[in-house]
Amino acid sequence: DQQVKQNSPSLSVQEGRISILNCDYTNSMFDYFLWYKKYPAEGPTFLISISSIKDKNEDGRFTVFLNKSAKHLSLHIVPSQPGDSAVYFCAASANYGGSQGNLIFGKGTKLSVKP
Amino acid sequence: DAGVIQSPRHEVTEMGQEVTLRCKPISGHNSLFWYRQTMMRGLELLIYFNNNVPIDDSGMPEDRFSAKMPNASFSTLKIQPSEPRDSAVYFCASSQTANSPLHFGNGTRLTVT
């Protein structure tokens, strides 16, 4: 039973437009959420995070929104660039301030940004 | 910062053979994690260490899998004997503290025939 779901395996966006990647979770105990980006033949790299006490966190072109009542979070990339083409993983933890060993990952969404 | 270093990058072995995957975490990082990625199950945590001590190995699939961290700069994941269903990409990750974002290595792609 997947606790973190990324229902769109792929997404294609035009350069300069907004990319919106979605993630749903089922465990109401999750209180810390992260997004990782992965290029082929490389490991995932940390992108941005948000704790459950916030509903938005912004870092440059990347913004994560958290809707606790809907158990939903999204990653917005504006404007999208071809270099953003990668697989994006959503991850959640029920132990904010505790160990990352409790991280549960979604299966990823492959983003393609076309020039 | 050299990042997390994993070796080998690719490993092809026959069923029944012993496989050892190696990881050098980022210097100064106190936590180390082993993950496995498959198409079916995505990224799964196998085991993690804090200050070289195994904290949670509940993700280790079975007794054929073992992991060690003899010192702060080295860890191994061993599979003995290996089976075709062990074929996957194995990632090592480290973090500065137990609750810091993870830094992943580039993974070892294991193929067991």
PDB file of C-alpha atoms in Angstrom:
ATOM      1  CA  ASP A   1       0.000   0.000   0.000  1.00  0.00           C
ATOM      2  CA  GLN A   2       1.629   3.217  -1.172  1.00  0.00           C
ATOM      3  CA  GLN A   3       1.689   5.945   1.440  1.00  0.00           C
ATOM      4  CA  VAL A   4       3.112   8.496  -0.995  1.00  0.00           C
ATOM      5  CA  LYS A   5       1.645   8.574  -4.479  1.00  0.00           C
ATOM      6  CA  GLN A   6       2.693  10.401  -7.573  1.00  0.00           C
ATOM      7  CA  ASN A   7      -0.095   9.532  -9.960  1.00  0.00           C
ATOM      8  CA  SER A   8       1.425  11.077 -13.063  1.00  0.00           C
ATOM      9  CA  PRO A   9       4.385   9.030 -14.274  1.00  0.00           C
ATOM     10  CA  SER A  10       5.262  11.725 -16.806  1.00  0.00           C
ATOM     11  CA  LEU A  11       4.656  15.371 -17.645  1.00  0.00           C
ATOM     12  CA  SER A  12       5.613  17.394 -20.699  1.00  0.00           C
ATOM     13  CA  VAL A  13       5.815  21.190 -20.586  1.00  0.00           C
ATOM     14  CA  GLN A  14       6.953  23.922 -22.929  1.00  0.00           C
ATOM     15  CA  GLU A  15      10.002  25.959 -21.963  1.00  0.00           C
ATOM     16  CA  GLY A  16       9.034  29.125 -20.100  1.00  0.00           C
ATOM     17  CA  ARG A  17       5.707  27.750 -18.902  1.00  0.00           C
ATOM     18  CA  ILE A  18       4.819  26.485 -15.449  1.00  0.00           C
ATOM     19  CA  SER A  19       5.415  22.865 -14.439  1.00  0.00           C
ATOM     20  CA  ILE A  20       3.180  21.489 -11.699  1.00  0.00           C
ATOM     21  CA  LEU A  21       4.072  18.154 -10.164  1.00  0.00           C
ATOM     22  CA  ASN A  22       1.611  16.590  -7.758  1.00  0.00           C
ATOM     23  CA  CYS A  23       1.916  14.267  -4.818  1.00  0.00           C
ATOM     24  CA  ASP A  24      -0.699  12.712  -2.530  1.00  0.00           C
ATOM     25  CA  TYR A  25      -0.153  10.976   0.768  1.00  0.00           C
ATOM     26  CA  THR A  26      -2.296   8.829   3.012  1.00  0.00           C
ATOM     27  CA  ASN A  27      -0.557   8.940   6.384  1.00  0.00           C
ATOM     28  CA  SER A  28      -1.857  11.855   8.459  1.00  0.00           C
ATOM     29  CA  MET A  29       1.202  11.536  10.705  1.00  0.00           C
ATOM     30  CA  PHE A  30       3.507  12.814   7.977  1.00  0.00           C
ATOM     31  CA  ASP A  31       4.835  16.205   9.006  1.00  0.00           C
ATOM     32  CA  TYR A  32       7.802  16.825   6.730  1.00  0.00           C
ATOM     33  CA  PHE A  33       7.852  16.705   2.957  1.00  0.00           C
ATOM     34  CA  LEU A  34      10.674  16.917   0.447  1.00  0.00           C
ATOM     35  CA  TRP A  35      11.194  16.963  -3.286  1.00  0.00           C
ATOM     36  CA  TYR A  36      14.200  15.365  -4.936  1.00  0.00           C
ATOM     37  CA  LYS A  37      15.296  15.640  -8.556  1.00  0.00           C
ATOM     38  CA  LYS A  38      17.053  12.821 -10.385  1.00  0.00           C
ATOM     39  CA  TYR A  39      18.944  12.881 -13.683  1.00  0.00           C
ATOM     40  CA  PRO A  40      19.698   9.613 -15.528  1.00  0.00           C
ATOM     41  CA  ALA A  41      22.638   7.642 -14.116  1.00  0.00           C
ATOM     42  CA  GLU A  42      22.836   9.938 -11.096  1.00  0.00           C
ATOM     43  CA  GLY A  43      21.461   9.788  -7.585  1.00  0.00           C
ATOM     44  CA  PRO A  44      18.542  11.948  -6.457  1.00  0.00           C
ATOM     45  CA  THR A  45      19.441  15.452  -5.314  1.00  0.00           C
ATOM     46  CA  PHE A  46      17.535  17.415  -2.709  1.00  0.00           C
ATOM     47  CA  LEU A  47      15.480  20.258  -4.141  1.00  0.00           C
ATOM     48  CA  ILE A  48      13.146  21.777  -1.571  1.00  0.00           C
ATOM     49  CA  SER A  49      11.265  20.837   1.591  1.00  0.00           C
ATOM     50  CA  ILE A  50       8.326  21.955   3.688  1.00  0.00           C
ATOM     51  CA  SER A  51       7.169  21.190   7.198  1.00  0.00           C
ATOM     52  CA  SER A  52       3.535  20.715   8.090  1.00  0.00           C
ATOM     53  CA  ILE A  53       3.405  24.012   9.979  1.00  0.00           C
ATOM     54  CA  LYS A  54       3.661  25.840   6.653  1.00  0.00           C
ATOM     55  CA  ASP A  55       1.568  25.736   3.515  1.00  0.00           C
ATOM     56  CA  LYS A  56       4.129  27.202   1.138  1.00  0.00           C
ATOM     57  CA  ASN A  57       7.868  27.317   0.726  1.00  0.00           C
ATOM     58  CA  GLU A  58       9.643  29.102  -2.068  1.00  0.00           C
ATOM     59  CA  ASP A  59      13.202  28.873  -3.379  1.00  0.00           C
ATOM     60  CA  GLY A  60      13.882  30.722  -6.586  1.00  0.00           C
ATOM     61  CA  ARG A  61      11.911  29.160  -9.422  1.00  0.00           C
ATOM     62  CA  PHE A  62      10.695  26.343  -7.170  1.00  0.00           C
ATOM     63  CA  THR A  63       7.695  26.550  -4.849  1.00  0.00           C
ATOM     64  CA  VAL A  64       6.158  23.742  -2.844  1.00  0.00           C
ATOM     65  CA  PHE A  65       2.548  23.992  -1.676  1.00  0.00           C
ATOM     66  CA  LEU A  66       1.089  21.827   1.073  1.00  0.00           C
ATOM     67  CA  ASN A  67      -2.624  21.219   1.557  1.00  0.00           C
ATOM     68  CA  LYS A  68      -2.878  19.200   4.751  1.00  0.00           C
ATOM     69  CA  SER A  69      -6.626  18.757   4.671  1.00  0.00           C
ATOM     70  CA  ALA A  70      -6.402  17.226   1.217  1.00  0.00           C
ATOM     71  CA  LYS A  71      -3.164  15.389   2.030  1.00  0.00           C
ATOM     72  CA  HIS A  72      -1.720  16.851  -1.127  1.00  0.00           C
ATOM     73  CA  LEU A  73       1.409  18.707  -2.061  1.00  0.00           C
ATOM     74  CA  SER A  74       2.629  20.132  -5.307  1.00  0.00           C
ATOM     75  CA  LEU A  75       5.857  21.450  -6.748  1.00  0.00           C
ATOM     76  CA  HIS A  76       5.664  24.433  -9.075  1.00  0.00           C
ATOM     77  CA  ILE A  77       8.541  25.328 -11.364  1.00  0.00           C
ATOM     78  CA  VAL A  78       8.292  28.749 -12.982  1.00  0.00           C
ATOM     79  CA  PRO A  79       9.571  29.352 -15.567  1.00  0.00           C
ATOM     80  CA  SER A  80      10.438  25.827 -16.675  1.00  0.00           C
ATOM     81  CA  GLN A  81      13.790  25.316 -18.378  1.00  0.00           C
ATOM     82  CA  PRO A  82      15.085  22.392 -20.483  1.00  0.00           C
ATOM     83  CA  GLY A  83      17.620  21.657 -17.715  1.00  0.00           C
ATOM     84  CA  ASP A  84      14.704  20.916 -15.390  1.00  0.00           C
ATOM     85  CA  SER A  85      13.987  17.764 -17.393  1.00  0.00           C
ATOM     86  CA  ALA A  86      14.441  14.981 -14.834  1.00  0.00           C
ATOM     87  CA  VAL A  87      12.519  12.592 -12.613  1.00  0.00           C
ATOM     88  CA  TYR A  88      11.052  14.294  -9.538  1.00  0.00           C
ATOM     89  CA  PHE A  89      10.444  12.323  -6.357  1.00  0.00           C
ATOM     90  CA  CYS A  90       8.149  13.380  -3.578  1.00  0.00           C
ATOM     91  CA  ALA A  91       9.094  12.100  -0.097  1.00  0.00           C
ATOM     92  CA  ALA A  92       7.436  12.301   3.300  1.00  0.00           C
ATOM     93  CA  SER A  93       8.427  11.691   6.883  1.00  0.00           C
ATOM     94  CA  ALA A  94       6.479  11.258  10.114  1.00  0.00           C
ATOM     95  CA  ASN A  95       9.377  12.389  12.202  1.00  0.00           C
ATOM     96  CA  TYR A  96      10.236  16.031  11.525  1.00  0.00           C
ATOM     97  CA  GLY A  97      13.252  16.875  13.611  1.00  0.00           C
ATOM     98  CA  GLY A  98      13.981  13.188  13.801  1.00  0.00           C
ATOM     99  CA  SER A  99      15.665  10.748  11.527  1.00  0.00           C
ATOM    100  CA  GLN A 100      15.455  10.790   7.754  1.00  0.00           C
ATOM    101  CA  GLY A 101      15.381   7.046   8.048  1.00  0.00           C
ATOM    102  CA  ASN A 102      11.615   7.333   8.060  1.00  0.00           C
ATOM    103  CA  LEU A 103      11.443   8.902   4.593  1.00  0.00           C
ATOM    104  CA  ILE A 104       8.854   7.331   2.284  1.00  0.00           C
ATOM    105  CA  PHE A 105       9.339   8.083  -1.415  1.00  0.00           C
ATOM    106  CA  GLY A 106       6.835   8.256  -4.220  1.00  0.00           C
ATOM    107  CA  LYS A 107       7.642   6.493  -7.494  1.00  0.00           C
ATOM    108  CA  GLY A 108       8.500   9.691  -9.310  1.00  0.00           C
ATOM    109  CA  THR A 109       7.252  11.850 -12.177  1.00  0.00           C
ATOM    110  CA  LYS A 110       9.362  12.281 -15.279  1.00  0.00           C
ATOM    111  CA  LEU A 111       9.307  15.907 -16.386  1.00  0.00           C
ATOM    112  CA  SER A 112      10.240  16.828 -19.940  1.00  0.00           C
ATOM    113  CA  VAL A 113      10.666  20.505 -20.732  1.00  0.00           C
ATOM    114  CA  LYS A 114      10.648  21.123 -24.472  1.00  0.00           C
ATOM    115  CA  PRO A 115      12.538  24.058 -25.977  1.00  0.00           C
TER     116      PRO A 115
ATOM    117  CA  ASP B   1      33.090  18.196  -1.527  1.00  0.00           C
ATOM    118  CA  ALA B   2      33.452  14.959  -3.498  1.00  0.00           C
ATOM    119  CA  GLY B   3      29.939  13.822  -2.717  1.00  0.00           C
ATOM    120  CA  VAL B   4      28.906  10.308  -1.784  1.00  0.00           C
ATOM    121  CA  ILE B   5      31.030   7.803  -3.677  1.00  0.00           C
ATOM    122  CA  GLN B   6      29.707   4.371  -4.563  1.00  0.00           C
ATOM    123  CA  SER B   7      31.498   1.499  -6.208  1.00  0.00           C
ATOM    124  CA  PRO B   8      31.194  -0.291  -8.482  1.00  0.00           C
ATOM    125  CA  ARG B   9      28.874   1.677 -10.798  1.00  0.00           C
ATOM    126  CA  HIS B  10      27.758  -1.542 -12.469  1.00  0.00           C
ATOM    127  CA  GLU B  11      27.897  -5.117 -11.278  1.00  0.00           C
ATOM    128  CA  VAL B  12      26.864  -8.158 -13.263  1.00  0.00           C
ATOM    129  CA  THR B  13      27.012 -11.471 -11.473  1.00  0.00           C
ATOM    130  CA  GLU B  14      25.555 -14.924 -11.612  1.00  0.00           C
ATOM    131  CA  MET B  15      22.935 -16.235  -9.270  1.00  0.00           C
ATOM    132  CA  GLY B  16      24.445 -17.647  -6.109  1.00  0.00           C
ATOM    133  CA  GLN B  17      27.493 -15.406  -6.118  1.00  0.00           C
ATOM    134  CA  GLU B  18      28.360 -12.975  -3.337  1.00  0.00           C
ATOM    135  CA  VAL B  19      28.026  -9.297  -4.159  1.00  0.00           C
ATOM    136  CA  THR B  20      29.569  -6.453  -2.173  1.00  0.00           C
ATOM    137  CA  LEU B  21      28.583  -2.849  -2.764  1.00  0.00           C
ATOM    138  CA  ARG B  22      30.677  -0.065  -1.292  1.00  0.00           C
ATOM    139  CA  CYS B  23      29.981   3.456  -0.131  1.00  0.00           C
ATOM    140  CA  LYS B  24      32.059   6.374   1.074  1.00  0.00           C
ATOM    141  CA  PRO B  25      29.843   9.044   2.654  1.00  0.00           C
ATOM    142  CA  ILE B  26      30.553  12.751   2.645  1.00  0.00           C
ATOM    143  CA  SER B  27      33.164  13.586   5.247  1.00  0.00           C
ATOM    144  CA  GLY B  28      31.564  14.860   8.431  1.00  0.00           C
ATOM    145  CA  HIS B  29      28.182  13.295   7.748  1.00  0.00           C
ATOM    146  CA  ASN B  30      26.967  11.249  10.690  1.00  0.00           C
ATOM    147  CA  SER B  31      24.127   9.307   9.074  1.00  0.00           C
ATOM    148  CA  LEU B  32      24.324   6.807   6.232  1.00  0.00           C
ATOM    149  CA  PHE B  33      21.471   5.166   4.353  1.00  0.00           C
ATOM    150  CA  TRP B  34      21.200   2.304   1.855  1.00  0.00           C
ATOM    151  CA  TYR B  35      18.282   2.420  -0.604  1.00  0.00           C
ATOM    152  CA  ARG B  36      17.177   0.103  -3.382  1.00  0.00           C
ATOM    153  CA  GLN B  37      15.310   1.301  -6.479  1.00  0.00           C
ATOM    154  CA  THR B  38      13.192  -0.987  -8.636  1.00  0.00           C
ATOM    155  CA  MET B  39      10.508  -0.274 -11.204  1.00  0.00           C
ATOM    156  CA  MET B  40       7.881  -2.048  -9.143  1.00  0.00           C
ATOM    157  CA  ARG B  41       8.605  -0.662  -5.691  1.00  0.00           C
ATOM    158  CA  GLY B  42      10.449   2.597  -6.343  1.00  0.00           C
ATOM    159  CA  LEU B  43      12.972   3.788  -3.755  1.00  0.00           C
ATOM    160  CA  GLU B  44      12.981   1.700  -0.607  1.00  0.00           C
ATOM    161  CA  LEU B  45      15.098   2.177   2.494  1.00  0.00           C
ATOM    162  CA  LEU B  46      17.054  -0.947   3.382  1.00  0.00           C
ATOM    163  CA  ILE B  47      19.017   0.168   6.422  1.00  0.00           C
ATOM    164  CA  TYR B  48      20.466   3.272   7.998  1.00  0.00           C
ATOM    165  CA  PHE B  49      23.289   4.041  10.412  1.00  0.00           C
ATOM    166  CA  ASN B  50      23.806   6.859  12.880  1.00  0.00           C
ATOM    167  CA  ASN B  51      27.407   7.383  13.996  1.00  0.00           C
ATOM    168  CA  ASN B  52      28.307   4.008  12.473  1.00  0.00           C
ATOM    169  CA  VAL B  53      25.637   2.161  14.470  1.00  0.00           C
ATOM    170  CA  PRO B  54      22.780   0.420  12.606  1.00  0.00           C
ATOM    171  CA  ILE B  55      19.523   2.033  13.735  1.00  0.00           C
ATOM    172  CA  ASP B  56      16.857   0.433  11.585  1.00  0.00           C
ATOM    173  CA  ASP B  57      17.367  -2.581   9.340  1.00  0.00           C
ATOM    174  CA  SER B  58      13.704  -3.460   8.990  1.00  0.00           C
ATOM    175  CA  GLY B  59      13.888  -2.765   5.260  1.00  0.00           C
ATOM    176  CA  MET B  60      16.498  -5.430   4.632  1.00  0.00           C
ATOM    177  CA  PRO B  61      14.647  -8.005   2.507  1.00  0.00           C
ATOM    178  CA  GLU B  62      16.038 -11.150   4.083  1.00  0.00           C
ATOM    179  CA  ASP B  63      19.016 -12.707   5.759  1.00  0.00           C
ATOM    180  CA  ARG B  64      20.918 -12.811   2.494  1.00  0.00           C
ATOM    181  CA  PHE B  65      21.422  -9.055   2.889  1.00  0.00           C
ATOM    182  CA  SER B  66      23.846  -7.584   5.398  1.00  0.00           C
ATOM    183  CA  ALA B  67      25.360  -4.138   5.878  1.00  0.00           C
ATOM    184  CA  LYS B  68      28.294  -2.887   7.877  1.00  0.00           C
ATOM    185  CA  MET B  69      29.830   0.445   8.712  1.00  0.00           C
ATOM    186  CA  PRO B  70      33.221  -0.249  10.288  1.00  0.00           C
ATOM    187  CA  ASN B  71      34.116   3.450  10.413  1.00  0.00           C
ATOM    188  CA  ALA B  72      32.718   6.878   9.603  1.00  0.00           C
ATOM    189  CA  SER B  73      34.066   6.856   6.063  1.00  0.00           C
ATOM    190  CA  PHE B  74      33.053   3.466   4.740  1.00  0.00           C
ATOM    191  CA  SER B  75      30.070   1.162   4.479  1.00  0.00           C
ATOM    192  CA  THR B  76      29.306  -2.063   2.638  1.00  0.00           C
ATOM    193  CA  LEU B  77      26.132  -3.795   1.581  1.00  0.00           C
ATOM    194  CA  LYS B  78      26.574  -7.490   0.952  1.00  0.00           C
ATOM    195  CA  ILE B  79      24.242  -9.954  -0.716  1.00  0.00           C
ATOM    196  CA  GLN B  80      25.078 -13.620  -0.281  1.00  0.00           C
ATOM    197  CA  PRO B  81      23.906 -15.571  -2.174  1.00  0.00           C
ATOM    198  CA  SER B  82      22.550 -13.239  -4.832  1.00  0.00           C
ATOM    199  CA  GLU B  83      19.350 -13.971  -6.757  1.00  0.00           C
ATOM    200  CA  PRO B  84      17.924 -12.531 -10.004  1.00  0.00           C
ATOM    201  CA  ARG B  85      15.222 -10.669  -8.040  1.00  0.00           C
ATOM    202  CA  ASP B  86      17.979  -8.666  -6.344  1.00  0.00           C
ATOM    203  CA  SER B  87      18.617  -6.899  -9.647  1.00  0.00           C
ATOM    204  CA  ALA B  88      18.084  -3.192  -8.982  1.00  0.00           C
ATOM    205  CA  VAL B  89      19.912   0.088  -8.523  1.00  0.00           C
ATOM    206  CA  TYR B  90      21.316   0.411  -5.023  1.00  0.00           C
ATOM    207  CA  PHE B  91      21.872   3.908  -3.666  1.00  0.00           C
ATOM    208  CA  CYS B  92      23.883   5.005  -0.703  1.00  0.00           C
ATOM    209  CA  ALA B  93      23.087   8.367   0.889  1.00  0.00           C
ATOM    210  CA  SER B  94      24.508  10.349   3.772  1.00  0.00           C
ATOM    211  CA  SER B  95      23.339  13.320   5.780  1.00  0.00           C
ATOM    212  CA  GLN B  96      25.017  15.700   8.150  1.00  0.00           C
ATOM    213  CA  THR B  97      22.611  14.861  10.927  1.00  0.00           C
ATOM    214  CA  ALA B  98      19.837  12.337  11.158  1.00  0.00           C
ATOM    215  CA  ASN B  99      17.259  14.946  10.143  1.00  0.00           C
ATOM    216  CA  SER B 100      19.144  16.749   7.367  1.00  0.00           C
ATOM    217  CA  PRO B 101      18.322  16.242   3.671  1.00  0.00           C
ATOM    218  CA  LEU B 102      20.002  13.257   2.131  1.00  0.00           C
ATOM    219  CA  HIS B 103      22.924  13.406  -0.294  1.00  0.00           C
ATOM    220  CA  PHE B 104      22.815  10.431  -2.633  1.00  0.00           C
ATOM    221  CA  GLY B 105      25.597   8.701  -4.481  1.00  0.00           C
ATOM    222  CA  ASN B 106      25.209   7.818  -8.155  1.00  0.00           C
ATOM    223  CA  GLY B 107      24.175   4.276  -7.360  1.00  0.00           C
ATOM    224  CA  THR B 108      25.309   0.771  -8.256  1.00  0.00           C
ATOM    225  CA  ARG B 109      23.309  -0.980 -10.938  1.00  0.00           C
ATOM    226  CA  LEU B 110      23.256  -4.657 -10.008  1.00  0.00           C
ATOM    227  CA  THR B 111      22.264  -7.338 -12.484  1.00  0.00           C
ATOM    228  CA  VAL B 112      22.028 -10.923 -11.285  1.00  0.00           C
ATOM    229  CA  THR B 113      21.637 -13.482 -14.078  1.00  0.00           C
TER     230      THR B 113
END
